[in-house]
Short mmCIF file of C-alpha atoms in Angstrom, two decimals:
data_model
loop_
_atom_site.label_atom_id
_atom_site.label_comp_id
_atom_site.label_asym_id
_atom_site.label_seq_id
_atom_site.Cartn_x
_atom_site.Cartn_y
_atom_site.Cartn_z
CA UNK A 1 26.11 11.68 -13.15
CA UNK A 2 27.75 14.93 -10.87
CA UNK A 3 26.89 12.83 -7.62
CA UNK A 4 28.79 9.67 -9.19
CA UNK A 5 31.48 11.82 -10.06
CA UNK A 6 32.14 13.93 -7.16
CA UNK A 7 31.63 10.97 -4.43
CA UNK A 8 34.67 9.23 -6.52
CA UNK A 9 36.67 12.19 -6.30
CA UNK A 10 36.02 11.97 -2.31
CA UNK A 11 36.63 8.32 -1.96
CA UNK A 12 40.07 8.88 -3.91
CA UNK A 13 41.17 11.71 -1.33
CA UNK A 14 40.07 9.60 1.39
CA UNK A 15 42.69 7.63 2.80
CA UNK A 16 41.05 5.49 5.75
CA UNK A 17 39.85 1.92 5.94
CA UNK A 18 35.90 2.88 6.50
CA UNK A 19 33.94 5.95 5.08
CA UNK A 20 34.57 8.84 6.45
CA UNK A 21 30.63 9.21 8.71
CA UNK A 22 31.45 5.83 9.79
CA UNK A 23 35.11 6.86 10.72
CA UNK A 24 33.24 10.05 12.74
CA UNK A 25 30.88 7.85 14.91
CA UNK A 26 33.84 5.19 15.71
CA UNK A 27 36.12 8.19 16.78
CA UNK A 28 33.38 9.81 18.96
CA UNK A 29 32.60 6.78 20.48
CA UNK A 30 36.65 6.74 21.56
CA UNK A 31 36.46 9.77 23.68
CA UNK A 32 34.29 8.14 25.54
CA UNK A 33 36.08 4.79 26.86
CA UNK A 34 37.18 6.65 29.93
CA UNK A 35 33.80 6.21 31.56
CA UNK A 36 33.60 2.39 31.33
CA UNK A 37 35.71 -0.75 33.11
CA UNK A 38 36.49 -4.00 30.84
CA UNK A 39 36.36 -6.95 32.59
CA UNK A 40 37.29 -10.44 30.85
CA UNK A 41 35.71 -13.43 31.16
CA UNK A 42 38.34 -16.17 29.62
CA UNK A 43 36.09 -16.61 27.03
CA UNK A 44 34.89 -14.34 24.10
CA UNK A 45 32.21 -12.31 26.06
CA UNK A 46 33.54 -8.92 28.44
CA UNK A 47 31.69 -6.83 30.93
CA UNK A 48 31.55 -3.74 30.12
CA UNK A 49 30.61 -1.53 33.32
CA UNK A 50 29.67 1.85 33.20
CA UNK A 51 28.42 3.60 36.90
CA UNK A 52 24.82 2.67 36.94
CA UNK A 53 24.73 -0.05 33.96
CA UNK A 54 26.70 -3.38 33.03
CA UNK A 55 27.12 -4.60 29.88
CA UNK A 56 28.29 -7.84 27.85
CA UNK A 57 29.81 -7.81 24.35
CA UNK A 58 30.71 -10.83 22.61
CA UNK A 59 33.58 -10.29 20.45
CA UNK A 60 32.89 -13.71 18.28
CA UNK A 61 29.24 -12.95 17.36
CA UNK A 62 30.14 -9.68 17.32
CA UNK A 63 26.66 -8.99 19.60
CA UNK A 64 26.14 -6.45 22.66
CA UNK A 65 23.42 -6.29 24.84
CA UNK A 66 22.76 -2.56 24.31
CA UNK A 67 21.42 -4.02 20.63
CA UNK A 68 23.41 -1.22 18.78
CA UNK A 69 26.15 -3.13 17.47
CA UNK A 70 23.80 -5.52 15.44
CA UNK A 71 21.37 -3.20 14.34
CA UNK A 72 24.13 -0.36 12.90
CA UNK A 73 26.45 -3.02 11.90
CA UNK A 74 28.99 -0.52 13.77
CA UNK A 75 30.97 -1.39 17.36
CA UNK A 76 29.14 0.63 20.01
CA UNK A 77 30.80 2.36 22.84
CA UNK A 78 30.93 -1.11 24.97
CA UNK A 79 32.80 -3.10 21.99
CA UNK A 80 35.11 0.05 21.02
CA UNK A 81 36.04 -0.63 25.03
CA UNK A 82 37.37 -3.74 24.31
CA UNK A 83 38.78 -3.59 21.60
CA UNK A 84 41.05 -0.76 22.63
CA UNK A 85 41.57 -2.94 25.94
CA UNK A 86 42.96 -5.66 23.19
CA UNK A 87 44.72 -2.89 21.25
CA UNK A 88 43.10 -3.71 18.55
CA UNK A 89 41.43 -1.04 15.91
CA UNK A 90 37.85 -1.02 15.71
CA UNK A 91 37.62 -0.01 11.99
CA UNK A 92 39.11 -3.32 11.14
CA UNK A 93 35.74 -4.89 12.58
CA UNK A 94 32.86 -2.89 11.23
CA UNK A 95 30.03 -4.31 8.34
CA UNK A 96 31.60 -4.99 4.80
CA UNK A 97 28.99 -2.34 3.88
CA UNK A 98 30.95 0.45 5.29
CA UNK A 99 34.41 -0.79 4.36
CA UNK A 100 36.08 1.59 1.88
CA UNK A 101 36.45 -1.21 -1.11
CA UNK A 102 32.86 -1.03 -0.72
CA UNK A 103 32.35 2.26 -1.50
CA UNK A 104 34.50 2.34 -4.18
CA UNK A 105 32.65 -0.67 -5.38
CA UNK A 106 29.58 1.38 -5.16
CA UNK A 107 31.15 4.27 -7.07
CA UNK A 108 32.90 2.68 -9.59
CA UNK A 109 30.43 2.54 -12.54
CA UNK A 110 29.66 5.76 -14.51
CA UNK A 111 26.48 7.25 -16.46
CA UNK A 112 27.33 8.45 -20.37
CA UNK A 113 26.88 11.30 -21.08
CA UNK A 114 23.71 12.15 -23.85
CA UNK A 115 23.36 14.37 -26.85
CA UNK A 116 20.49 16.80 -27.18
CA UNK A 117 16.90 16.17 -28.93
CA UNK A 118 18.34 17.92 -31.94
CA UNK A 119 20.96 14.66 -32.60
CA UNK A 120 17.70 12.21 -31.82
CA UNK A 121 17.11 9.64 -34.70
CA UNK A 122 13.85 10.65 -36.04
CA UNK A 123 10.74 8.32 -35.60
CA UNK A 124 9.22 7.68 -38.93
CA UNK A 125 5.84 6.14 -37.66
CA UNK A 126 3.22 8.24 -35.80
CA UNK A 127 3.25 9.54 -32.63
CA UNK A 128 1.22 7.37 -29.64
CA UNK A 129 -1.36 9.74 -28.22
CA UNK A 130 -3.63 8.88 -25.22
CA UNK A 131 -6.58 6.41 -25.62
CA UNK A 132 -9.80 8.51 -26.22
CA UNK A 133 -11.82 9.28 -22.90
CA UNK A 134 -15.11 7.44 -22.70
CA UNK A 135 -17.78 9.52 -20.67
CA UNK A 136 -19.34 6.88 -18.14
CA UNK A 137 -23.10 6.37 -18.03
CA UNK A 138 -24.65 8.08 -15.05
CA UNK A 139 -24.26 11.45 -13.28
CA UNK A 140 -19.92 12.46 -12.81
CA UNK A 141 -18.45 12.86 -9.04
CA UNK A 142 -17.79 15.91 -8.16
CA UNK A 143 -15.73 15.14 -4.63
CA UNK A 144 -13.83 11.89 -3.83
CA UNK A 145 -14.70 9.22 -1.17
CA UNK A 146 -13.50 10.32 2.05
CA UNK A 147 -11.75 7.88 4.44
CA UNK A 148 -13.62 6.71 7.59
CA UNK A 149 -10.70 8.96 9.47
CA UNK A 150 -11.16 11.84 7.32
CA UNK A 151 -14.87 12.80 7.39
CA UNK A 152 -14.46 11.62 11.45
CA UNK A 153 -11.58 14.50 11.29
CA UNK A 154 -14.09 16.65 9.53
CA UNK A 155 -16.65 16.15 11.87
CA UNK A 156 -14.85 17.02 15.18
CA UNK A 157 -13.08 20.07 13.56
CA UNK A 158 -16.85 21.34 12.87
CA UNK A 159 -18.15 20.45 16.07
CA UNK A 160 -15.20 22.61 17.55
CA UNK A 161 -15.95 25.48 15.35
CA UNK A 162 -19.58 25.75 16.12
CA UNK A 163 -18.64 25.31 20.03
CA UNK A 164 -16.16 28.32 19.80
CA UNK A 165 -18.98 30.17 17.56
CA UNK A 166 -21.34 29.81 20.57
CA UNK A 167 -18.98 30.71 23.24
CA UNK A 168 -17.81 33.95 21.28
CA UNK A 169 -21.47 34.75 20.95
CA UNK A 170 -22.47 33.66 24.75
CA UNK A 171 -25.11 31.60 22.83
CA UNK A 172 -25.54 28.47 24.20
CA UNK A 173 -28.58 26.28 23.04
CA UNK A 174 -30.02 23.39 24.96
CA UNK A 175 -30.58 20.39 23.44
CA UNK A 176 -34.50 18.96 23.04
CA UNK A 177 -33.58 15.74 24.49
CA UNK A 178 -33.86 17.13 27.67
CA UNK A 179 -37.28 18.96 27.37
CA UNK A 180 -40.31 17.79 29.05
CA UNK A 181 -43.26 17.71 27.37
CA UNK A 182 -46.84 19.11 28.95
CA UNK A 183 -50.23 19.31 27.99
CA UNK A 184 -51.95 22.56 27.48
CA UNK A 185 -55.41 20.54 28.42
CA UNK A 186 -54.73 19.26 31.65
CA UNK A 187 -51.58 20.27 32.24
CA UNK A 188 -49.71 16.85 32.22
CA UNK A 189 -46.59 15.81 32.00
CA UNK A 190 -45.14 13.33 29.24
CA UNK A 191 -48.16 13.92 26.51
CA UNK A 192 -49.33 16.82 24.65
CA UNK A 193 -53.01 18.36 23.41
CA UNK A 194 -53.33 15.82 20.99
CA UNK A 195 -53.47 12.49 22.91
CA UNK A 196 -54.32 14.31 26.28
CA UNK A 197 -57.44 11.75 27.79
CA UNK A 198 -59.20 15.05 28.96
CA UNK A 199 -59.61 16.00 25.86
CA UNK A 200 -63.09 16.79 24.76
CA UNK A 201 -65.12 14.47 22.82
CA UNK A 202 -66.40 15.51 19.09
CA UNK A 203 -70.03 16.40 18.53
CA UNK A 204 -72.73 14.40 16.62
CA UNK A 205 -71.90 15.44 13.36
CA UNK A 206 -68.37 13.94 13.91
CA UNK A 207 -67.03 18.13 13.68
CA UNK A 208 -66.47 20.14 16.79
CA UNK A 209 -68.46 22.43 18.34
CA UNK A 210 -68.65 25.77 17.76
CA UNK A 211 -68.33 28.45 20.50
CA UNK A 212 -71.52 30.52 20.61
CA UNK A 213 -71.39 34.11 19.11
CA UNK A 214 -70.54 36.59 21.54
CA UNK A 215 -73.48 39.45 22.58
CA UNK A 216 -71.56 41.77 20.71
CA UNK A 217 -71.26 39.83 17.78
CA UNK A 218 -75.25 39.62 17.67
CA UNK A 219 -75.97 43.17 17.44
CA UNK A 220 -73.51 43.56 14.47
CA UNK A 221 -75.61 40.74 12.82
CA UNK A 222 -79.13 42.46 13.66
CA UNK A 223 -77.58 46.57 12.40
CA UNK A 224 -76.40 44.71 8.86
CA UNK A 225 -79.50 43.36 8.45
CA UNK A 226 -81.62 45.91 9.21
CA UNK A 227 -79.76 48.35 6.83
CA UNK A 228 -80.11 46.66 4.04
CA UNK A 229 -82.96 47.33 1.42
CA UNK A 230 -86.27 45.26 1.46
CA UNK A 231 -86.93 42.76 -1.60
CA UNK A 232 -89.33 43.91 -4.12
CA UNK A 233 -92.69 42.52 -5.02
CA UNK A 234 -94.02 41.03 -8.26
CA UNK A 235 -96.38 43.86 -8.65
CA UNK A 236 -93.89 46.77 -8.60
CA UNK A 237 -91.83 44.68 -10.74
CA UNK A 238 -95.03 44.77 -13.41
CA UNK A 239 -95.46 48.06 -12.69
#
């Protein structure tokens, strides 16, 4: 309701045929005639020639080839040319939309003003509250689905982090595609102990053979046995 207001108290003071922006671009766009020819064709199309660029304007389709005519709805620089070579005003030829009946047109209507809540007509049936919220079967979301874009986002901010982590720490860790695998058996490359074909065959008993005890481990076996106290008989048991 202040906006209405105060652009109708502008459009009063304003005395122009166009509003006043539109007014500002068309008057620029005067200075600037100096550094362009107009040529006439006999017909409703000029050339318009600046020192590196030509242009042509046609007056009764109210067109330019620099496109900026029909896409503001404004004359550009080229058409302002010629229509000050044809002493004409180029306000007289701009969009209806930027005429200054227009605006007033625009302007013209008016909001009422309101009373408070305390001058409100009082509702005599109840107040509408929210449906009830109905807990869904199954276990809630915590996070929400993540666009293809976003978690690809994610990803490559992560990937940076743990790069610059690495570099700060002058830790850099080789990947295990490139390790080559050998055999602790034989020695070869591309397999490991467990399908190495120098691998020794199982005993008879379908278990592996044991190593033999060492020398050392023999006379440990033959001192505990020798310390250790003789069974007794049956007759000093009855004794």
């Amino acid at each position: 309701m202040t906006r209405i207001e105060e652009e109708r108290e502008k459009k009063l003071k304003w005395k122009g045929i166009v509003c006043p922006r539109v007014n500002e671009t068309l008057r620029l766009r005067e200075k600037k005639i100096h550094e362009f020819i107009t040529r006439a064709s006999g017909s409703s199309e000029y050339e318009v020639t600046s020192a590196k660029h030509s242009f042509v304007v046609d007056m009764e389709k109210k067109q330019c080839s620099c496109g900026i005519w029909q896409l503001g709805g404004t004359p550009c620089v080229h058409a302002v040319c010629v229509y000050k070579a044809r002493n004409k005003d180029p306000r007289k030829y701009v969009h209806k939309d930027f005429l200054l009946s227009t605006w007033f047109m625009a302007y013209n209507n008016y909001l009422q003003p309101l009373r408070g809540p305390v001058f409100w007509t009082k509702n005599p049936y109840p107040a509408i509250l929210p449906p009830d919220m109905r807990v869904l079967p199954g276990r809630p979301k915590r996070c929400r689905n993540k666009g293809a874009a976003k978690r690809a986002e994610e990803a490559e901010k992560q990937a940076e982090l743990k790069a610059k982590k690495k570099q700060d720490d002058g830790v850099f860790k080789a990947s295990r595609k490139e390790d080559v695998m050998h055999c602790k058996i034989c020695g070869g490359v591309g397999h490991n102990t467990r399908t190495c074909p120098r691998k020794p065959a199982p005993s008879d008993g379908g278990s592996s053979s044991q190593p033999e005890p060492s020398s050392e481990a023999k006379k440990r076996k033959t001192r505990a046995s020798s310390t250790q106290p003789a069974p007794s008989t049956r007759e000093d048991a009855d004794l």
